[in-house]
Short mmCIF file of N, CA and C in Angstrom, two decimals:
data_model
loop_
_atom_site.label_atom_id
_atom_site.label_comp_id
_atom_site.label_asym_id
_atom_site.label_seq_id
_atom_site.Cartn_x
_atom_site.Cartn_y
_atom_site.Cartn_z
N UNK A 1159 0.85 -1.46 -0.17
CA UNK A 1159 0.49 0.16 0.23
C UNK A 1159 1.06 1.30 0.20
N UNK A 1160 0.80 1.90 -0.87
CA UNK A 1160 1.53 3.30 -0.76
C UNK A 1160 0.78 4.58 -0.34
N UNK A 1161 2.00 5.35 -0.24
CA UNK A 1161 1.98 5.85 1.24
C UNK A 1161 1.82 7.43 0.75
N UNK A 1162 0.47 8.14 0.50
CA UNK A 1162 0.17 9.60 -0.02
C UNK A 1162 1.01 10.55 0.67
N UNK A 1163 1.42 11.88 -0.60
CA UNK A 1163 1.87 13.13 0.24
C UNK A 1163 0.37 13.53 0.70
N UNK A 1164 0.21 14.29 1.80
CA UNK A 1164 -0.83 14.94 2.10
C UNK A 1164 -0.61 16.31 1.10
N UNK A 1165 -1.97 17.10 0.43
CA UNK A 1165 -1.28 17.17 -0.68
C UNK A 1165 -2.49 19.27 -0.42
N UNK A 1166 -1.93 20.27 -0.81
CA UNK A 1166 -2.99 21.81 -0.25
C UNK A 1166 -3.46 22.09 -1.70
N UNK A 1167 -5.00 21.69 -1.58
CA UNK A 1167 -5.71 21.98 -2.65
C UNK A 1167 -5.22 23.95 -2.68
N UNK A 1168 -5.38 24.20 -4.41
CA UNK A 1168 -5.15 25.10 -4.26
C UNK A 1168 -6.63 25.96 -4.56
N UNK A 1169 -7.30 26.26 -4.18
CA UNK A 1169 -8.57 26.28 -4.47
C UNK A 1169 -8.22 28.14 -4.31
N UNK A 1170 -9.20 29.29 -5.57
CA UNK A 1170 -9.03 30.83 -5.23
C UNK A 1170 -10.74 30.75 -4.25
N UNK A 1171 -10.84 30.06 -3.24
CA UNK A 1171 -12.52 30.40 -2.92
C UNK A 1171 -12.10 29.40 -1.53
N UNK A 1172 -12.02 29.12 -0.33
CA UNK A 1172 -12.24 28.22 0.21
C UNK A 1172 -13.41 27.46 0.48
N UNK A 1173 -13.96 25.91 0.82
CA UNK A 1173 -16.06 25.63 0.92
C UNK A 1173 -15.46 25.30 1.77
N UNK A 1174 -16.83 24.72 2.66
CA UNK A 1174 -16.86 24.41 3.69
C UNK A 1174 -17.64 23.15 3.45
N UNK A 1175 -18.01 22.54 4.22
CA UNK A 1175 -18.76 21.39 4.05
C UNK A 1175 -20.00 21.56 5.16
N UNK A 1176 -20.89 21.90 3.80
CA UNK A 1176 -22.53 22.03 4.94
C UNK A 1176 -23.10 21.54 4.19
N UNK A 1177 -24.60 21.05 4.46
CA UNK A 1177 -25.39 20.69 3.95
C UNK A 1177 -26.89 21.98 4.33
N UNK A 1178 -27.24 23.00 2.47
CA UNK A 1178 -27.85 23.32 2.53
C UNK A 1178 -28.47 23.43 1.13
N UNK A 1179 -29.93 23.69 1.76
CA UNK A 1179 -30.96 23.45 0.68
C UNK A 1179 -31.10 24.78 -0.48
N UNK A 1180 -31.15 24.19 -1.50
CA UNK A 1180 -30.45 24.49 -2.56
C UNK A 1180 -31.72 24.08 -4.15
N UNK A 1181 -32.68 25.02 -4.25
CA UNK A 1181 -33.36 24.10 -5.87
C UNK A 1181 -32.43 24.95 -6.96
N UNK A 1182 -32.93 23.47 -8.45
CA UNK A 1182 -31.46 24.22 -9.30
C UNK A 1182 -32.69 24.32 -10.66
N UNK A 1183 -32.99 25.14 -11.86
CA UNK A 1183 -33.09 25.01 -12.62
C UNK A 1183 -32.60 24.95 -13.95
N UNK A 1184 -32.68 24.41 -14.91
CA UNK A 1184 -31.06 24.37 -15.68
C UNK A 1184 -31.58 25.09 -16.79
N UNK A 1185 -30.87 25.76 -18.12
CA UNK A 1185 -31.49 26.61 -19.00
C UNK A 1185 -32.76 25.70 -19.60
N UNK A 1186 -33.79 27.01 -20.00
CA UNK A 1186 -34.38 25.93 -20.94
C UNK A 1186 -35.48 24.92 -20.51
N UNK A 1187 -35.21 24.99 -19.19
CA UNK A 1187 -36.43 23.74 -18.31
C UNK A 1187 -36.91 24.53 -17.85
N UNK A 1188 -38.29 24.20 -17.17
CA UNK A 1188 -39.37 24.86 -16.77
C UNK A 1188 -39.54 24.48 -14.83
N UNK A 1189 -38.83 23.45 -14.97
CA UNK A 1189 -39.16 23.27 -13.52
C UNK A 1189 -37.80 23.13 -13.13
N UNK A 1190 -37.96 23.64 -11.46
CA UNK A 1190 -37.06 23.34 -10.95
C UNK A 1190 -36.53 22.55 -9.79
N UNK A 1191 -35.37 21.77 -9.73
CA UNK A 1191 -34.83 20.48 -8.53
C UNK A 1191 -34.54 20.57 -7.33
N UNK A 1192 -35.43 19.76 -6.51
CA UNK A 1192 -34.62 19.94 -4.86
C UNK A 1192 -33.38 19.70 -4.48
N UNK A 1193 -32.38 19.89 -4.47
CA UNK A 1193 -30.98 19.05 -3.81
C UNK A 1193 -30.27 19.73 -2.19
N UNK A 1194 -29.80 18.70 -1.88
CA UNK A 1194 -28.89 19.63 -0.42
C UNK A 1194 -27.92 19.56 -1.14
N UNK A 1195 -26.87 20.73 -1.08
CA UNK A 1195 -25.55 21.34 -1.19
C UNK A 1195 -24.67 20.37 -0.67
N UNK A 1196 -23.54 19.21 -0.79
CA UNK A 1196 -22.34 19.08 0.05
C UNK A 1196 -21.11 19.69 0.31
N UNK A 1197 -21.02 20.58 -0.83
CA UNK A 1197 -20.16 22.11 0.32
C UNK A 1197 -20.63 23.02 -0.44
N UNK A 1198 -19.94 24.26 -0.52
CA UNK A 1198 -20.53 25.27 -0.94
C UNK A 1198 -19.21 27.15 -0.74
N UNK A 1199 -18.92 27.21 -1.59
CA UNK A 1199 -17.65 27.91 -1.60
C UNK A 1199 -18.46 30.28 -2.13
N UNK A 1200 -17.81 30.68 -1.86
CA UNK A 1200 -17.67 32.12 -2.91
C UNK A 1200 -18.27 31.58 -4.12
N UNK A 1201 -17.19 30.51 -4.91
CA UNK A 1201 -17.42 31.01 -6.30
C UNK A 1201 -18.30 29.75 -6.12
N UNK A 1202 -19.07 29.10 -5.66
CA UNK A 1202 -19.59 27.38 -6.67
C UNK A 1202 -20.13 26.82 -5.45
N UNK A 1203 -20.88 25.55 -5.45
CA UNK A 1203 -21.52 24.58 -4.41
C UNK A 1203 -21.19 23.35 -5.87
N UNK A 1204 -22.12 22.45 -4.94
CA UNK A 1204 -21.55 20.80 -5.32
C UNK A 1204 -22.61 20.21 -4.61
N UNK A 1205 -23.24 19.39 -5.23
CA UNK A 1205 -24.55 19.00 -5.11
C UNK A 1205 -24.25 17.61 -5.84
N UNK A 1206 -25.06 16.73 -5.66
CA UNK A 1206 -25.76 15.24 -5.32
C UNK A 1206 -26.65 15.74 -6.68
N UNK A 1207 -26.98 14.90 -7.65
CA UNK A 1207 -27.87 14.32 -8.59
C UNK A 1207 -28.67 13.58 -8.78
N UNK A 1208 -29.80 13.61 -9.74
CA UNK A 1208 -30.49 12.52 -9.99
C UNK A 1208 -29.81 11.84 -11.77
N UNK A 1209 -30.24 12.97 -11.75
CA UNK A 1209 -29.72 13.28 -13.43
C UNK A 1209 -28.31 13.88 -13.76
N UNK A 1210 -27.65 12.76 -14.61
CA UNK A 1210 -26.14 13.81 -15.65
C UNK A 1210 -26.36 15.02 -16.26
N UNK A 1211 -25.64 15.62 -15.62
CA UNK A 1211 -25.84 17.12 -15.98
C UNK A 1211 -24.56 17.60 -16.60
N UNK A 1212 -24.31 17.48 -18.39
CA UNK A 1212 -22.76 18.42 -18.90
C UNK A 1212 -23.02 19.25 -18.19
N UNK A 1213 -21.26 19.47 -18.59
CA UNK A 1213 -20.54 20.56 -18.31
C UNK A 1213 -21.26 21.95 -19.21
N UNK A 1214 -20.61 23.21 -18.43
CA UNK A 1214 -20.79 24.33 -19.14
C UNK A 1214 -22.94 24.33 -18.82
N UNK A 1215 -24.00 23.72 -19.03
CA UNK A 1215 -24.81 23.68 -18.80
C UNK A 1215 -25.46 25.07 -18.16
N UNK A 1216 -26.25 26.16 -18.48
CA UNK A 1216 -26.27 26.77 -17.67
C UNK A 1216 -27.77 26.20 -16.88
N UNK A 1217 -27.33 27.39 -15.30
CA UNK A 1217 -28.23 26.74 -14.53
C UNK A 1217 -28.19 28.07 -13.24
N UNK A 1218 -29.41 28.12 -13.04
CA UNK A 1218 -30.39 29.20 -11.91
C UNK A 1218 -30.28 28.08 -10.17
N UNK A 1219 -30.25 28.93 -9.72
CA UNK A 1219 -29.91 28.82 -8.15
C UNK A 1219 -30.98 28.96 -7.25
N UNK A 1220 -31.62 28.59 -6.48
CA UNK A 1220 -31.40 28.90 -5.00
C UNK A 1220 -31.45 28.92 -4.39
N UNK A 1221 -30.14 28.74 -3.25
CA UNK A 1221 -29.73 28.45 -2.25
C UNK A 1221 -30.35 29.38 -1.12
N UNK A 1222 -30.10 28.11 0.12
CA UNK A 1222 -31.37 28.93 1.65
C UNK A 1222 -30.16 28.86 2.28
N UNK A 1223 -29.48 29.42 2.37
CA UNK A 1223 -28.15 30.12 3.45
C UNK A 1223 -29.03 30.80 4.88
N UNK A 1224 -29.10 29.86 5.39
CA UNK A 1224 -29.81 30.33 6.96
C UNK A 1224 -30.60 31.07 6.72
N UNK A 1225 -32.46 30.65 6.31
CA UNK A 1225 -33.59 31.80 5.67
C UNK A 1225 -33.28 32.34 4.79
N UNK A 1226 -32.57 32.52 4.39
CA UNK A 1226 -31.73 33.74 3.03
C UNK A 1226 -32.09 33.19 2.07
N UNK A 1227 -32.71 33.00 1.34
CA UNK A 1227 -32.84 33.11 -0.23
C UNK A 1227 -32.06 33.80 -0.81
N UNK A 1228 -30.37 33.08 -1.67
CA UNK A 1228 -29.25 33.03 -3.15
C UNK A 1228 -29.12 33.19 -3.96
N UNK A 1229 -29.67 33.66 -4.90
CA UNK A 1229 -30.26 33.80 -6.48
C UNK A 1229 -28.98 33.83 -7.95
N UNK A 1230 -28.02 32.57 -7.51
CA UNK A 1230 -26.90 33.10 -8.24
C UNK A 1230 -27.16 32.76 -9.20
N UNK A 1231 -26.64 32.36 -10.84
CA UNK A 1231 -26.48 32.06 -12.43
C UNK A 1231 -25.44 30.89 -11.96
N UNK A 1232 -25.25 30.09 -12.95
CA UNK A 1232 -24.58 29.12 -12.07
C UNK A 1232 -23.95 28.27 -14.06
N UNK A 1233 -22.78 27.66 -13.90
CA UNK A 1233 -22.61 27.11 -14.81
C UNK A 1233 -22.30 25.68 -14.00
N UNK A 1234 -21.88 24.96 -15.21
CA UNK A 1234 -22.23 23.52 -15.12
C UNK A 1234 -20.55 22.67 -15.39
N UNK A 1235 -19.59 22.82 -14.20
CA UNK A 1235 -18.04 23.39 -14.34
C UNK A 1235 -17.55 22.18 -14.39
N UNK A 1236 -18.12 20.99 -13.51
CA UNK A 1236 -17.87 19.24 -13.75
C UNK A 1236 -19.26 18.28 -13.47
N UNK A 1237 -18.95 17.00 -13.69
CA UNK A 1237 -20.19 16.37 -13.53
C UNK A 1237 -20.13 15.33 -13.14
N UNK A 1238 -19.69 14.49 -11.98
CA UNK A 1238 -18.93 13.29 -12.77
C UNK A 1238 -19.98 11.94 -11.88
N UNK A 1239 -19.89 11.25 -12.05
CA UNK A 1239 -20.68 9.07 -11.06
C UNK A 1239 -20.61 8.87 -9.89
N UNK A 1240 -21.10 8.52 -9.42
CA UNK A 1240 -21.05 8.12 -8.35
C UNK A 1240 -20.91 6.64 -8.06
N UNK A 1241 -19.78 6.21 -7.78
CA UNK A 1241 -19.84 4.35 -8.28
C UNK A 1241 -20.86 3.98 -7.42
N UNK A 1242 -21.08 3.36 -7.59
CA UNK A 1242 -22.12 1.60 -7.37
C UNK A 1242 -23.75 2.83 -7.27
N UNK A 1243 -23.52 3.55 -8.23
CA UNK A 1243 -25.28 4.20 -7.65
C UNK A 1243 -25.85 4.77 -9.08
N UNK A 1244 -27.16 5.50 -9.51
CA UNK A 1244 -28.02 5.75 -10.43
C UNK A 1244 -27.07 7.38 -9.86
N UNK A 1245 -26.53 8.58 -9.31
CA UNK A 1245 -25.99 9.49 -9.31
C UNK A 1245 -25.37 10.29 -9.58
N UNK A 1246 -25.13 11.24 -9.41
CA UNK A 1246 -24.05 12.69 -9.70
C UNK A 1246 -23.41 13.31 -8.77
N UNK A 1247 -21.98 13.90 -8.77
CA UNK A 1247 -21.79 14.89 -8.51
C UNK A 1247 -22.05 15.41 -9.28
N UNK A 1248 -22.82 16.86 -8.34
CA UNK A 1248 -22.45 18.27 -10.48
C UNK A 1248 -21.53 19.68 -8.73
N UNK A 1249 -20.40 20.36 -9.70
CA UNK A 1249 -20.17 21.24 -9.52
C UNK A 1249 -20.15 22.33 -9.95
N UNK A 1250 -20.59 23.56 -9.73
CA UNK A 1250 -21.71 24.37 -10.30
C UNK A 1250 -21.22 26.01 -10.33
N UNK A 1251 -20.28 26.58 -10.75
CA UNK A 1251 -18.83 27.65 -10.50
C UNK A 1251 -20.60 29.35 -10.89
N UNK A 1252 -20.44 30.27 -9.75
CA UNK A 1252 -20.89 30.57 -10.10
C UNK A 1252 -21.05 32.02 -10.79
N UNK A 1253 -21.55 31.97 -12.05
CA UNK A 1253 -20.86 32.87 -12.96
C UNK A 1253 -21.81 34.57 -12.71
N UNK A 1254 -22.76 34.65 -12.50
CA UNK A 1254 -23.73 36.05 -11.73
C UNK A 1254 -23.98 35.19 -10.66
N UNK A 1255 -23.90 36.67 -9.56
CA UNK A 1255 -24.35 36.65 -8.25
C UNK A 1255 -24.57 38.27 -7.60
N UNK A 1256 -26.26 38.20 -7.24
CA UNK A 1256 -26.09 40.20 -6.61
C UNK A 1256 -25.18 40.50 -5.48
N UNK A 1257 -24.14 40.95 -5.70
CA UNK A 1257 -23.16 42.34 -4.93
C UNK A 1257 -23.83 41.65 -3.09
N UNK A 1258 -25.17 42.33 -2.70
CA UNK A 1258 -25.52 42.02 -1.76
C UNK A 1258 -25.60 40.18 -1.30
N UNK A 1259 -25.82 39.35 -2.07
CA UNK A 1259 -25.64 38.18 -2.22
C UNK A 1259 -24.25 37.48 -1.51
N UNK A 1260 -23.76 37.56 -2.35
CA UNK A 1260 -22.68 37.26 -2.26
C UNK A 1260 -21.53 37.94 -1.28
N UNK A 1261 -21.48 39.08 -1.15
CA UNK A 1261 -20.96 39.75 0.93
C UNK A 1261 -22.11 38.65 1.56
N UNK A 1262 -23.63 38.25 1.72
CA UNK A 1262 -23.79 38.12 2.30
C UNK A 1262 -23.20 36.23 2.69
N UNK A 1263 -22.74 35.36 1.56
CA UNK A 1263 -22.85 34.67 1.35
C UNK A 1263 -21.26 34.07 1.76
N UNK A 1264 -20.29 34.86 0.98
CA UNK A 1264 -18.87 35.51 2.21
C UNK A 1264 -19.51 35.28 3.68
N UNK A 1265 -20.17 36.50 4.05
CA UNK A 1265 -20.08 35.96 5.83
C UNK A 1265 -20.11 34.49 6.26
N UNK A 1266 -21.23 34.27 5.45
CA UNK A 1266 -21.53 32.28 6.32
C UNK A 1266 -20.21 31.45 6.25
N UNK A 1267 -19.63 31.47 5.48
CA UNK A 1267 -18.56 30.79 4.59
C UNK A 1267 -17.30 30.95 5.20
N UNK A 1268 -17.09 32.55 5.84
CA UNK A 1268 -15.93 32.99 6.65
C UNK A 1268 -16.20 32.87 8.22
N UNK A 1269 -17.91 32.91 8.49
CA UNK A 1269 -17.97 31.88 10.35
C UNK A 1269 -18.01 30.50 10.56
N UNK A 1270 -17.97 30.07 9.31
CA UNK A 1270 -18.62 28.20 9.14
C UNK A 1270 -16.81 27.69 9.07
N UNK A 1271 -15.83 28.57 8.47
CA UNK A 1271 -14.32 28.06 9.19
C UNK A 1271 -14.05 28.37 9.80
N UNK A 1272 -14.32 29.60 10.33
CA UNK A 1272 -13.65 30.13 12.40
C UNK A 1272 -13.77 28.97 13.08
N UNK A 1273 -15.43 28.16 12.69
CA UNK A 1273 -15.51 27.58 13.22
C UNK A 1273 -14.58 25.97 12.80
N UNK A 1274 -14.17 26.10 12.91
CA UNK A 1274 -13.43 24.60 12.40
C UNK A 1274 -12.34 24.88 13.40
#
């Protein structure tokens, strides 16, 4: 068994593991789907979905952060099947975000990071 060195992630935005309710609507569709995010940062969100969503697909989000609904617009940056299941991990990059909502998310993420 090989021992792998511990590597530091080179992320532009630190992420926190936090399960928040998320509604998302893919470009061209009329309905929203409901999921829980796996983690979130000021740059994007990761969630698990039962559908495969191709990269670059535009997505409108409604993220419930402490009873405040944030509505960023993003695009699917990656989509990967979960082994031994019919589900997919989805990574969304925020592309358009109201400044006040982004500031609220930044404060939320900062508070969560301080608690770790």
